[in-house]
mmCIF file of C-alpha atoms and ligand atoms in Angstrom:
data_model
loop_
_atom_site.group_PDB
_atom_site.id
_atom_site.type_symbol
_atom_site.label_atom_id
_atom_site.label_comp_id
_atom_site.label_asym_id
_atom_site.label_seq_id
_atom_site.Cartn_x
_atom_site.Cartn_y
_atom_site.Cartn_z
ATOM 1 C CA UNK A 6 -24.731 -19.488 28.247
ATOM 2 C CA UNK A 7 -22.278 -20.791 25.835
ATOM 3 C CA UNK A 8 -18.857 -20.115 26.024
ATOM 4 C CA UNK A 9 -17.416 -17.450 23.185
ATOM 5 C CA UNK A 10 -14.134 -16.627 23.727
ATOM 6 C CA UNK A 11 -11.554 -14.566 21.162
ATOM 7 C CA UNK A 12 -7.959 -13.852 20.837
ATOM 8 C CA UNK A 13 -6.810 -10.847 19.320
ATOM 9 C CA UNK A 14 -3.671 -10.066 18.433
ATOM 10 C CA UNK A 15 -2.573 -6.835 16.615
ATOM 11 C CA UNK A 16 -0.348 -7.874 13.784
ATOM 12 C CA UNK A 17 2.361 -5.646 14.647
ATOM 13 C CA UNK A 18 4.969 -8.292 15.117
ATOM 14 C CA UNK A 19 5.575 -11.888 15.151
ATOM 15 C CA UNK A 20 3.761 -14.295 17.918
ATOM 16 C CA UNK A 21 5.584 -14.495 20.885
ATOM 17 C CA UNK A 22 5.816 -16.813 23.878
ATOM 18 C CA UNK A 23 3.258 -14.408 25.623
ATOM 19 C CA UNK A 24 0.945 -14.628 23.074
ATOM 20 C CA UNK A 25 1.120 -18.205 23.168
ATOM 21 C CA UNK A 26 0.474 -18.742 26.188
ATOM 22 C CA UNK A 27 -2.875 -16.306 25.739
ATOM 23 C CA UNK A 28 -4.138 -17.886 22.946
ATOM 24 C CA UNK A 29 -3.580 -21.584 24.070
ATOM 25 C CA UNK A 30 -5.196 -20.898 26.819
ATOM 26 C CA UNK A 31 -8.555 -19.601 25.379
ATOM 27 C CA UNK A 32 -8.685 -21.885 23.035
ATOM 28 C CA UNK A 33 -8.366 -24.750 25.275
ATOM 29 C CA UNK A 34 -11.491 -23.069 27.761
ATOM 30 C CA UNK A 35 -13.190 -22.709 24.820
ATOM 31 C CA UNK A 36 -12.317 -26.215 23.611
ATOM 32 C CA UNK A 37 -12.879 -27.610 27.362
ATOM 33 C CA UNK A 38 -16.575 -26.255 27.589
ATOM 34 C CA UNK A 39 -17.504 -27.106 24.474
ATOM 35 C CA UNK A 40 -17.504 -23.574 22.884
ATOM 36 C CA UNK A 41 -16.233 -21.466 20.258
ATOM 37 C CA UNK A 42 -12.586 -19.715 19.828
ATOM 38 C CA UNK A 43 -12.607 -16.981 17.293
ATOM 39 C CA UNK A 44 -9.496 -15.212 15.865
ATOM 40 C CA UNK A 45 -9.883 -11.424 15.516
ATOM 41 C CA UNK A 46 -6.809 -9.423 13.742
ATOM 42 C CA UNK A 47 -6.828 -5.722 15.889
ATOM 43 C CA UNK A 48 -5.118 -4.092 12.919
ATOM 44 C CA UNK A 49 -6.388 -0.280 13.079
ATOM 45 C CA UNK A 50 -3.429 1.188 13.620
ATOM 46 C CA UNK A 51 -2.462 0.923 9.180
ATOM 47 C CA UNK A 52 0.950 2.674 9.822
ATOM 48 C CA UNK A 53 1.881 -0.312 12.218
ATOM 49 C CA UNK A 54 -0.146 -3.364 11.270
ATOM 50 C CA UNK A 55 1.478 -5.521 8.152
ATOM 51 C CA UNK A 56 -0.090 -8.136 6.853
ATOM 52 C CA UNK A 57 2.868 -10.719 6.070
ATOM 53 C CA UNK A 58 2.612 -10.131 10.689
ATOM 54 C CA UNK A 59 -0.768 -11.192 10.034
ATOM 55 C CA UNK A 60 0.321 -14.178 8.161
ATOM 56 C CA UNK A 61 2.962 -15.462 10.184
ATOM 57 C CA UNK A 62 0.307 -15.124 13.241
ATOM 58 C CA UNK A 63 -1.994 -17.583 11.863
ATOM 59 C CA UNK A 64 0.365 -19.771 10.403
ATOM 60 C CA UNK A 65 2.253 -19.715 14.356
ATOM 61 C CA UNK A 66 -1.171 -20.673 15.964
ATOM 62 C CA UNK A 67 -2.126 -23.334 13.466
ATOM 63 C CA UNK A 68 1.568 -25.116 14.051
ATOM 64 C CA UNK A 69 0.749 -24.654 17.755
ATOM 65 C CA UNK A 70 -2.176 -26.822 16.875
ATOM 66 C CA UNK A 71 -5.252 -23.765 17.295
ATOM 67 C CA UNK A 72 -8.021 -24.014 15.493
ATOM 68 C CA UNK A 73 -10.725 -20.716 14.881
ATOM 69 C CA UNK A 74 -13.687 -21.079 14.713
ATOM 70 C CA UNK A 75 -15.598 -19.114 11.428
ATOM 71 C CA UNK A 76 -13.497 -16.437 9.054
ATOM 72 C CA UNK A 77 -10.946 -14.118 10.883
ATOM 73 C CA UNK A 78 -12.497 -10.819 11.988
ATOM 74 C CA UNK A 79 -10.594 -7.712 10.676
ATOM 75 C CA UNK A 80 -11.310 -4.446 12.418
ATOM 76 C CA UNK A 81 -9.537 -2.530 9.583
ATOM 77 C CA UNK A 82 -12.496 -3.365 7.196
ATOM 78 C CA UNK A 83 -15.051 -1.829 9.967
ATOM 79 C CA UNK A 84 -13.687 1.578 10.868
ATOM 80 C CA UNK A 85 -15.843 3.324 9.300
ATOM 81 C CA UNK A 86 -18.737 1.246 11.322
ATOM 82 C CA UNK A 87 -17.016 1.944 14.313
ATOM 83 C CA UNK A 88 -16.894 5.423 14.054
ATOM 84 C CA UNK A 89 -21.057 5.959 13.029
ATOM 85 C CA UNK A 90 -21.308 4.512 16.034
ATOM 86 C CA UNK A 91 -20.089 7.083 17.918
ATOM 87 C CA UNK A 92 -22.497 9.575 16.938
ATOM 88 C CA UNK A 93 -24.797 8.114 19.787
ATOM 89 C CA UNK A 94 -22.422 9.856 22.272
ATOM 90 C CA UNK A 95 -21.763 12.362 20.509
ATOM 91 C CA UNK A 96 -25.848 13.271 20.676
ATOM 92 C CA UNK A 97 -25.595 12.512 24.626
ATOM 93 C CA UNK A 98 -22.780 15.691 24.450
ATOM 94 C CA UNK A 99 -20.166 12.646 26.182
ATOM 95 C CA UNK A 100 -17.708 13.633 23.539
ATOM 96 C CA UNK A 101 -15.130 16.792 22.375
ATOM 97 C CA UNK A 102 -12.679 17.035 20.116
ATOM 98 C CA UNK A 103 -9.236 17.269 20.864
ATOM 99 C CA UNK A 104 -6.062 18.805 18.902
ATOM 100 C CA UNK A 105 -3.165 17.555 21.667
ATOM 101 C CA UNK A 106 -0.525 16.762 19.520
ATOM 102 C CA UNK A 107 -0.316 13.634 16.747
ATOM 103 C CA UNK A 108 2.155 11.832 18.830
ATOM 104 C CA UNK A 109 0.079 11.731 21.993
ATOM 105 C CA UNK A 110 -3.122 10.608 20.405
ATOM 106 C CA UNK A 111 -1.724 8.257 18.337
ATOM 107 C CA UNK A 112 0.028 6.340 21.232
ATOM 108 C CA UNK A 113 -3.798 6.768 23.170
ATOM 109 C CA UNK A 114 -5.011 4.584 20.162
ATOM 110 C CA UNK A 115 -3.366 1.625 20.956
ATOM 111 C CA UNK A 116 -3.812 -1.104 23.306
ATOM 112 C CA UNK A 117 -2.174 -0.248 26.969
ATOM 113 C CA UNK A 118 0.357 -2.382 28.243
ATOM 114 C CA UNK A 119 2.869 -2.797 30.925
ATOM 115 C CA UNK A 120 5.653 -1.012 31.139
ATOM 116 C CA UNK A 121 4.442 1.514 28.923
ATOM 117 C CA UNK A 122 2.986 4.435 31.145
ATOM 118 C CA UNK A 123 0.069 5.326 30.582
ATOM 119 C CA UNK A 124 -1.097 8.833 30.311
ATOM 120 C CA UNK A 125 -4.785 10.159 31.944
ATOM 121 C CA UNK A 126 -5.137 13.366 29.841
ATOM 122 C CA UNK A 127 -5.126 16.623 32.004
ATOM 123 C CA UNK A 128 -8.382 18.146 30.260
ATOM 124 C CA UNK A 129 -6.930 20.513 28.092
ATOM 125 C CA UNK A 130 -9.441 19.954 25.277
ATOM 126 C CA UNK A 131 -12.754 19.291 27.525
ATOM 127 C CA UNK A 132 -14.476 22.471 27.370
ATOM 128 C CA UNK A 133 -14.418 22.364 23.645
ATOM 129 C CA UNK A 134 -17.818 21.995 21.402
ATOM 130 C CA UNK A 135 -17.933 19.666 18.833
ATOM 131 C CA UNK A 136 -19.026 22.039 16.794
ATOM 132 C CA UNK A 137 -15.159 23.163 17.280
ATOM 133 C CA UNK A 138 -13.672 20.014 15.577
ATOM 134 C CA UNK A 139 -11.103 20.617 13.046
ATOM 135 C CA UNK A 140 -9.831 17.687 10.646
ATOM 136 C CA UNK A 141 -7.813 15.322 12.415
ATOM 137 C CA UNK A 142 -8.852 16.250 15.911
ATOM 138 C CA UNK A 143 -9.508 13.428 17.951
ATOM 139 C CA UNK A 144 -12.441 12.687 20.140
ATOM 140 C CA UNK A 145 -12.182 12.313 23.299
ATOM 141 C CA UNK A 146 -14.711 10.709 25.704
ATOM 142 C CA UNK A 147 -15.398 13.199 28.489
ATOM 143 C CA UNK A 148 -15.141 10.339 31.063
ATOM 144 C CA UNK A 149 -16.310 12.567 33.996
ATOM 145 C CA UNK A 150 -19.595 13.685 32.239
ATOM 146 C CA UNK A 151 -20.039 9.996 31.226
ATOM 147 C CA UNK A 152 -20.145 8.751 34.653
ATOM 148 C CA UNK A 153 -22.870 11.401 35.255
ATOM 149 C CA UNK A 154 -25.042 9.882 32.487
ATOM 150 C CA UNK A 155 -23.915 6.582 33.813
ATOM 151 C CA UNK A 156 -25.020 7.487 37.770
ATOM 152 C CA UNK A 157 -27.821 5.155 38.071
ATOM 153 C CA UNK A 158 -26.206 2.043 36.160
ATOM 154 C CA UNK A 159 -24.842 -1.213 37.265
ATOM 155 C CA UNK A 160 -21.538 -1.075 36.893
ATOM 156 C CA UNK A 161 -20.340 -4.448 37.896
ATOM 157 C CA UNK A 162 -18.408 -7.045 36.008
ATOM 158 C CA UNK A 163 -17.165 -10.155 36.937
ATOM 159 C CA UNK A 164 -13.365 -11.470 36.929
ATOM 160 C CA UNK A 165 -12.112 -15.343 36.629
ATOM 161 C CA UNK A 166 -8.322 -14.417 36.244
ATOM 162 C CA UNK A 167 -6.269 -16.071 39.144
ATOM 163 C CA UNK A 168 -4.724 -12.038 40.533
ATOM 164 C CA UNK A 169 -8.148 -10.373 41.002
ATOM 165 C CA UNK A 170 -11.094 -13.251 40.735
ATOM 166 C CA UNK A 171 -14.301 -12.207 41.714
ATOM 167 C CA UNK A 172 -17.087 -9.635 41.207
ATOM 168 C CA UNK A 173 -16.003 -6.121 40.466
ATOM 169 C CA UNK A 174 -17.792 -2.959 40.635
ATOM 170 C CA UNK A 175 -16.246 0.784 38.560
ATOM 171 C CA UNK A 176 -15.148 2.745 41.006
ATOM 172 C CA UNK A 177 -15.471 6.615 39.499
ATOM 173 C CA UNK A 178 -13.030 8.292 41.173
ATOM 174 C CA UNK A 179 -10.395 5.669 40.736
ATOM 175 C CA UNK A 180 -11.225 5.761 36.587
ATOM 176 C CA UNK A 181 -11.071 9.308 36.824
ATOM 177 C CA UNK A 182 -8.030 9.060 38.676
ATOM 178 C CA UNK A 183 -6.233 6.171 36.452
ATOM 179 C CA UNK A 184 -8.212 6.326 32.950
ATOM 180 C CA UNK A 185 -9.091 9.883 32.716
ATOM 181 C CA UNK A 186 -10.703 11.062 29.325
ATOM 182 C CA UNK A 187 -9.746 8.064 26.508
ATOM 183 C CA UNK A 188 -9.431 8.789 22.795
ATOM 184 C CA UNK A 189 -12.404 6.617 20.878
ATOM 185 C CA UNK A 190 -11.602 7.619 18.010
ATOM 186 C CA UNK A 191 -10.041 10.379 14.989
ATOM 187 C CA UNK A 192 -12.787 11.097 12.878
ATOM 188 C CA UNK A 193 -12.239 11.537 9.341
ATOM 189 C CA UNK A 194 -8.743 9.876 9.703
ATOM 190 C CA UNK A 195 -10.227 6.057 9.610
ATOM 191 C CA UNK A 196 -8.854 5.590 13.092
ATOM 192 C CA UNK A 197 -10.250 4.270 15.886
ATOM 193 C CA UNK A 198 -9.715 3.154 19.455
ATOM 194 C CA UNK A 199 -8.817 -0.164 20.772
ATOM 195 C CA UNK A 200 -10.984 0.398 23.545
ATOM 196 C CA UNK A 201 -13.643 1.154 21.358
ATOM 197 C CA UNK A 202 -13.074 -1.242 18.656
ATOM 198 C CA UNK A 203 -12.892 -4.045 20.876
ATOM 199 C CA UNK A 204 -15.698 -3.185 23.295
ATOM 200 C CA UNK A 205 -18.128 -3.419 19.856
ATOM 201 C CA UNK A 206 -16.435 -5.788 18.467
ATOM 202 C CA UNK A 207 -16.949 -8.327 21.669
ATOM 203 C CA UNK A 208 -20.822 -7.565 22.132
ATOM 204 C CA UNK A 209 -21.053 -8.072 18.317
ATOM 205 C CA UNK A 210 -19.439 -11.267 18.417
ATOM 206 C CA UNK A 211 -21.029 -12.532 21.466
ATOM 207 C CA UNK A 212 -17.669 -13.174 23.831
ATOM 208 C CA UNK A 213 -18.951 -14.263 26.718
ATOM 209 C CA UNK A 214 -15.381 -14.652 27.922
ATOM 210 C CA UNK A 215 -11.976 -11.938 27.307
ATOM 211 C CA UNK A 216 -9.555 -14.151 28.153
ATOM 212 C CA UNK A 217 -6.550 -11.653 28.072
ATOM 213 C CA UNK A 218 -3.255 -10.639 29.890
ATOM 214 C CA UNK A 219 -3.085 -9.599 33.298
ATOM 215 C CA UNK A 220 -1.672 -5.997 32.321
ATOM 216 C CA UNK A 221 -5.238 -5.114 30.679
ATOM 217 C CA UNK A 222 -6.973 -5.435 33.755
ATOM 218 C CA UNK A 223 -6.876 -1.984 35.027
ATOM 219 C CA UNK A 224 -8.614 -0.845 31.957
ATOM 220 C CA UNK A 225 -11.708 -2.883 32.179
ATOM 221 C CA UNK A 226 -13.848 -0.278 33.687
ATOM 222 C CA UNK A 227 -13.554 1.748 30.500
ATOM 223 C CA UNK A 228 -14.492 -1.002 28.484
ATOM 224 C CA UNK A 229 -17.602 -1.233 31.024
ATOM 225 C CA UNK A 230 -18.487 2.547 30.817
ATOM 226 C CA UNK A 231 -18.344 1.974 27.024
ATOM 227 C CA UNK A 232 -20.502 -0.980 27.532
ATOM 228 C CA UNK A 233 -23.268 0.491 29.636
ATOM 229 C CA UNK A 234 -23.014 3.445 27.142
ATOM 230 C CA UNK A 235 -23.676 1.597 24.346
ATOM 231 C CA UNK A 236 -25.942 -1.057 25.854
ATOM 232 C CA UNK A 237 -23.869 -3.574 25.441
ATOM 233 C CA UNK A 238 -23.187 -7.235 27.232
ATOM 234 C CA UNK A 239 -20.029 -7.249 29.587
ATOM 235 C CA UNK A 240 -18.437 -10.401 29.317
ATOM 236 C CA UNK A 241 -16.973 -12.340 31.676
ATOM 237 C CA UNK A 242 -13.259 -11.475 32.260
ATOM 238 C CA UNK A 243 -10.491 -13.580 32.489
ATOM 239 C CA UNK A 244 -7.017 -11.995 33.132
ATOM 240 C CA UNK A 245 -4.399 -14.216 32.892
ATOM 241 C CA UNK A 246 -0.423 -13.844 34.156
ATOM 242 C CA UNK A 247 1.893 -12.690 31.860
ATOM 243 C CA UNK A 248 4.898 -14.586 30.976
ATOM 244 C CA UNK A 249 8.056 -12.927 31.468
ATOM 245 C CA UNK A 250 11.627 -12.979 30.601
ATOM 246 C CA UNK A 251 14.168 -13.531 32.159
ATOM 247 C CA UNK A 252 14.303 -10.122 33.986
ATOM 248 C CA UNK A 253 10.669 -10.127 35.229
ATOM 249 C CA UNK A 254 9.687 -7.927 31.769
ATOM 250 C CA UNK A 255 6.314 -8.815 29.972
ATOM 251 C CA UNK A 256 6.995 -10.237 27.073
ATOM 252 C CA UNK A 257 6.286 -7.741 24.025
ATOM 253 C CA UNK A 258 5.685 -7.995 20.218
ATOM 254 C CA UNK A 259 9.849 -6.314 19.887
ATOM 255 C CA UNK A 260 11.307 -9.545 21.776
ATOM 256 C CA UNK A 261 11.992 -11.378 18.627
ATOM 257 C CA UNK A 262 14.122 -13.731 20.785
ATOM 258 C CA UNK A 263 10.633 -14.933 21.996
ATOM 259 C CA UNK A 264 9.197 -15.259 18.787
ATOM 260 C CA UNK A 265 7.651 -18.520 18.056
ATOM 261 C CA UNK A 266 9.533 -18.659 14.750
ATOM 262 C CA UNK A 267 12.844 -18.587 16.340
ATOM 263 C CA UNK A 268 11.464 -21.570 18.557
ATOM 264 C CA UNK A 269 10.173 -23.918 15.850
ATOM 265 C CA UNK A 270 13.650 -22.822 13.406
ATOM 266 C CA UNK A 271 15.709 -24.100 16.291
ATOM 267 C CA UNK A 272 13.533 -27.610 16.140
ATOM 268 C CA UNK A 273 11.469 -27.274 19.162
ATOM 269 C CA UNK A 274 7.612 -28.625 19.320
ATOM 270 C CA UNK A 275 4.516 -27.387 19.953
ATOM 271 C CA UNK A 276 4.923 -29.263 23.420
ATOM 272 C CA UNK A 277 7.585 -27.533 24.064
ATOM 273 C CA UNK A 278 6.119 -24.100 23.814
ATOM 274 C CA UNK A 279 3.062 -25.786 25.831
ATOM 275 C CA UNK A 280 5.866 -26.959 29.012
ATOM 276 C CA UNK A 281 7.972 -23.610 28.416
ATOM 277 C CA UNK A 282 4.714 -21.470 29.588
ATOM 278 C CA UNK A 283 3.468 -24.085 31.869
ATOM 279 C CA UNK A 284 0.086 -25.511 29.985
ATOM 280 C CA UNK A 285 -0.456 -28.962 30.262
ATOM 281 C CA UNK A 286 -0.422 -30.671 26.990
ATOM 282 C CA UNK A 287 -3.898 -32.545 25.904
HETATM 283 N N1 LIG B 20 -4.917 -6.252 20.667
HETATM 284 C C1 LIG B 20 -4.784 -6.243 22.097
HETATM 285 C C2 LIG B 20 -3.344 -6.548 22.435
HETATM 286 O O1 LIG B 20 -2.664 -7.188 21.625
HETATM 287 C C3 LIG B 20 -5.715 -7.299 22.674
HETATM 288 C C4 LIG B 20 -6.268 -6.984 23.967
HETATM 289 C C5 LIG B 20 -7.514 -7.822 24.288
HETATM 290 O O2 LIG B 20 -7.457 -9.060 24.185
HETATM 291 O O3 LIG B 20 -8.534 -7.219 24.644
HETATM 292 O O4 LIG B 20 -2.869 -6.157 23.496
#
């Protein structure tokens, strides 16, 4: 199988030391097994994403010494693509729409990370029809009723990452319990899901290996359920630690003090950075 591996930032703020340390990493698996390492900008959230962030990313990786391999992939430009996508669960009755307030659905959009709670939806919306949708709903996947569909599928995937390494199976009640019904998308709004957009996004690329941060990992079986659902490839995951600050904190896109920027204006090498997050240098 050859080895495909991605990193994808959203371009919401400058490169940190964090994101360093993710990307150096895959691209040096990638680089090590004689694969590919493809850059892929998650910029669907257009109030947040800015494309002088998107700039400074590439220019940060390319001092770091990363190459890409092929153009950059822009999940802006394939929303729409995304979302006719959908439709397929939306004939399988997996999805309803949902009118919980902009602020909650929004934040659902994103990526989760640590230190940012993340809330399982109490079910307000779920007996709705989608024949009820009213612009700007969202749409929720009714994870419960997707499980159903999903009773007779493998729902294994395999981990590499040094916390949890080894082969992993859904466990229903505990996505129920932890994931609960995920936004995938709000129609008619040119929004979509990062668990969506990314779970397309890797088959269509052909990762074989997500090479990501540690606080992701907890959200892999969605990305499996959307998978199966879709008859999609799972990849191989590889969650990797996260690099903290001083006070134990993961290391987000708002610690500027972080920022690779601030690090090469005070004169410091890509070495450094390499030593500072503990990757050998080649
Ligand atoms: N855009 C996501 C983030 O920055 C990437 C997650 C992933 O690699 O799947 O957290």
């Amino acid at each position: 199988m050859a080895f495909v591996t991605r990193f994808a930032p959203s371009p919401t703020g400058p490169l940190h030391l964090g994101h360093a340390y993710s990307a150096i990493l895959a691209h040096d698996m990638a680089r090590a097994k004689g694969g590919r390492f493809l850059l892929r900008m998650e910029d669907t959230d257009l109030e947040r994403c800015r494309p002088e962030w998107d700039a400074l990313i590439q220019e940060d990786l390319r001092w770091l010494g990363l190459t890409w391999d092929g153009p950059i992939h822009r999940q802006a430009g394939h929303i729409a693509r995304y979302n006719a996508r959908l439709e397929a669960l939306e004939d399988k009755g997996l999805l309803y729409p949902c009118s919980c307030t902009r602020a909650d659905i929004r934040a659902a959009l994103a990526a989760p990370q640590e230190g940012v709670a993340f809330a399982v939806y109490p079910g307000t919306c779920r007996a709705r029809g989608m024949d009820s949708r009213q612009p700007g709903d969202a749409l929720r996947l009714n994870l419960g009723a997707a499980l159903e569909h999903l009773a007779d599928a493998d729902l294994g995937f395999t981990e590499t990452g040094p916390a949890h390494a080894g082969l992993h199976r859904v466990d229903p009640d505990q996505a129920l319990r932890q994931i609960g019904d995920v936004v995938l998308s709000r129609k008619g709004e040119d929004i979509v899901a990062y668990f969506l957009a990314s779970a397309f996004d890797d088959a269509d690329q052909g990762v074989s290996h997500v090479i990501r941060g540690e606080d992701l990992f907890d959200f892999t079986p969605v990305q499996v359920i959307l998978q199966r659902l879709f008859g999609l490839a799972t990849p191989v995951y590889h969650h990797h630690r996260l690099i903290r600050d001083d006070q134990g904190k993961r290391l987000a896109k708002r610690d500027d003090a972080r920022a690779i920027q601030k690090y090469r204006a005070e004169g410091a090498t890509p070495a450094d950075i390499r030593r500072l997050v503990g990757l050998p240098n080649p």
